[in-house]
């Protein structure tokens, strides 16, 4: 059972609209939680990183929130653009000494249309 | 400054063969992690190399092995290929945050 679950699996929105993607994680101990954007045929690119003490972080039109009590995170995309069409992956990070172990969700596939 | 580079970009093999994938980390990064990403799924952690040693390993069989060289570049080797090994193999360097290459698409016939 994947310890990072995302919803919805896929989403279609009109250009200019906002959307919110959800992530529930159960991995512990928790170090930080990240959102990545993965374009088709490319590697994932980091959007945000939040530690246990942070509950919101923005990167341009992307805003991530974190509720460590309920182990939920969300990624809000404002004024969507066609270039936002991609998979968005939530990642739970466990710190292990000098290394980090990443557990990826299965992603939400977002399609922005005209 | 080049990011993480992987080669080859695409590869086709048959069942039972062996394959070697290569990764050069971002300049200055000494830690390399390998992931397998099946179609429609998130990446699954294979293993991580630091100082030329395997430091962590995910739930992958011994058919998956790796190596890190003194210049921090790395190889992923997979023996006795199975149809289920068909996937995108991603390499990532450093850990905060990890920088990913664009992967090698491996297809097993």
mmCIF file of C-alpha atoms in Angstrom, chain A residues 28-107:
data_model
loop_
_atom_site.group_PDB
_atom_site.id
_atom_site.type_symbol
_atom_site.label_atom_id
_atom_site.label_comp_id
_atom_site.label_asym_id
_atom_site.label_seq_id
_atom_site.Cartn_x
_atom_site.Cartn_y
_atom_site.Cartn_z
ATOM 1 C CA UNK A 28 7.020 8.593 9.475
ATOM 2 C CA UNK A 29 9.310 9.903 10.775
ATOM 3 C CA UNK A 30 8.569 12.925 8.693
ATOM 4 C CA UNK A 31 11.265 15.307 7.566
ATOM 5 C CA UNK A 32 9.666 17.396 4.897
ATOM 6 C CA UNK A 33 7.013 17.239 2.238
ATOM 7 C CA UNK A 34 7.540 18.263 -1.375
ATOM 8 C CA UNK A 35 5.501 18.840 -4.457
ATOM 9 C CA UNK A 36 7.032 18.089 -7.838
ATOM 10 C CA UNK A 37 5.829 18.866 -11.359
ATOM 11 C CA UNK A 38 6.570 16.277 -14.019
ATOM 12 C CA UNK A 39 6.029 17.115 -17.661
ATOM 13 C CA UNK A 40 5.465 14.197 -20.020
ATOM 14 C CA UNK A 41 8.757 12.530 -20.869
ATOM 15 C CA UNK A 42 10.742 14.640 -18.423
ATOM 16 C CA UNK A 43 12.086 14.212 -14.912
ATOM 17 C CA UNK A 44 10.265 15.712 -11.902
ATOM 18 C CA UNK A 45 11.047 19.309 -10.967
ATOM 19 C CA UNK A 46 10.685 20.560 -7.397
ATOM 20 C CA UNK A 47 7.948 23.159 -6.797
ATOM 21 C CA UNK A 48 7.846 23.491 -3.006
ATOM 22 C CA UNK A 49 9.434 22.025 0.100
ATOM 23 C CA UNK A 50 7.798 22.316 3.521
ATOM 24 C CA UNK A 51 9.184 21.258 6.859
ATOM 25 C CA UNK A 52 7.131 20.127 9.850
ATOM 26 C CA UNK A 53 6.876 23.691 11.200
ATOM 27 C CA UNK A 54 5.662 25.299 7.978
ATOM 28 C CA UNK A 55 2.016 25.275 6.981
ATOM 29 C CA UNK A 56 2.151 27.171 3.715
ATOM 30 C CA UNK A 57 4.649 27.961 1.005
ATOM 31 C CA UNK A 58 4.261 29.685 -2.343
ATOM 32 C CA UNK A 59 6.162 29.516 -5.597
ATOM 33 C CA UNK A 60 4.608 31.927 -8.068
ATOM 34 C CA UNK A 61 1.118 30.688 -8.905
ATOM 35 C CA UNK A 62 1.657 27.519 -6.857
ATOM 36 C CA UNK A 63 0.777 27.495 -3.156
ATOM 37 C CA UNK A 64 1.264 24.418 -1.004
ATOM 38 C CA UNK A 65 -0.251 23.903 2.428
ATOM 39 C CA UNK A 66 0.604 21.365 5.092
ATOM 40 C CA UNK A 67 -1.360 20.124 8.098
ATOM 41 C CA UNK A 68 1.038 17.941 10.077
ATOM 42 C CA UNK A 69 -1.683 16.943 12.549
ATOM 43 C CA UNK A 70 -3.919 15.380 9.906
ATOM 44 C CA UNK A 71 -0.995 14.499 7.611
ATOM 45 C CA UNK A 72 -2.562 16.266 4.678
ATOM 46 C CA UNK A 73 -1.116 18.603 2.103
ATOM 47 C CA UNK A 74 -2.617 20.462 -0.815
ATOM 48 C CA UNK A 75 -1.272 22.225 -3.864
ATOM 49 C CA UNK A 76 -3.308 25.170 -5.138
ATOM 50 C CA UNK A 77 -2.705 26.430 -8.662
ATOM 51 C CA UNK A 78 -3.977 29.912 -9.415
ATOM 52 C CA UNK A 79 -4.923 31.274 -12.855
ATOM 53 C CA UNK A 80 -3.923 28.074 -14.635
ATOM 54 C CA UNK A 81 -1.998 28.155 -17.895
ATOM 55 C CA UNK A 82 -1.702 25.596 -20.680
ATOM 56 C CA UNK A 83 1.878 24.972 -19.560
ATOM 57 C CA UNK A 84 0.594 23.766 -16.192
ATOM 58 C CA UNK A 85 -0.550 20.559 -17.916
ATOM 59 C CA UNK A 86 1.580 17.916 -16.237
ATOM 60 C CA UNK A 87 1.605 15.371 -13.422
ATOM 61 C CA UNK A 88 1.910 16.773 -9.925
ATOM 62 C CA UNK A 89 3.518 14.448 -7.433
ATOM 63 C CA UNK A 90 3.494 14.707 -3.646
ATOM 64 C CA UNK A 91 6.620 13.370 -1.947
ATOM 65 C CA UNK A 92 7.181 12.515 1.697
ATOM 66 C CA UNK A 93 10.802 12.725 2.803
ATOM 67 C CA UNK A 94 12.321 10.809 5.700
ATOM 68 C CA UNK A 95 15.669 12.038 6.890
ATOM 69 C CA UNK A 96 18.051 9.171 7.561
ATOM 70 C CA UNK A 97 21.422 10.408 8.686
ATOM 71 C CA UNK A 98 23.086 12.149 5.775
ATOM 72 C CA UNK A 99 20.681 10.558 3.321
ATOM 73 C CA UNK A 100 17.025 11.117 2.609
ATOM 74 C CA UNK A 101 14.462 8.543 1.537
ATOM 75 C CA UNK A 102 11.715 9.819 -0.725
ATOM 76 C CA UNK A 103 8.291 8.190 -0.966
ATOM 77 C CA UNK A 104 6.352 9.368 -4.001
ATOM 78 C CA UNK A 105 2.630 9.474 -4.522
ATOM 79 C CA UNK A 106 1.187 8.262 -7.819
ATOM 80 C CA UNK A 107 0.492 11.823 -8.886
#
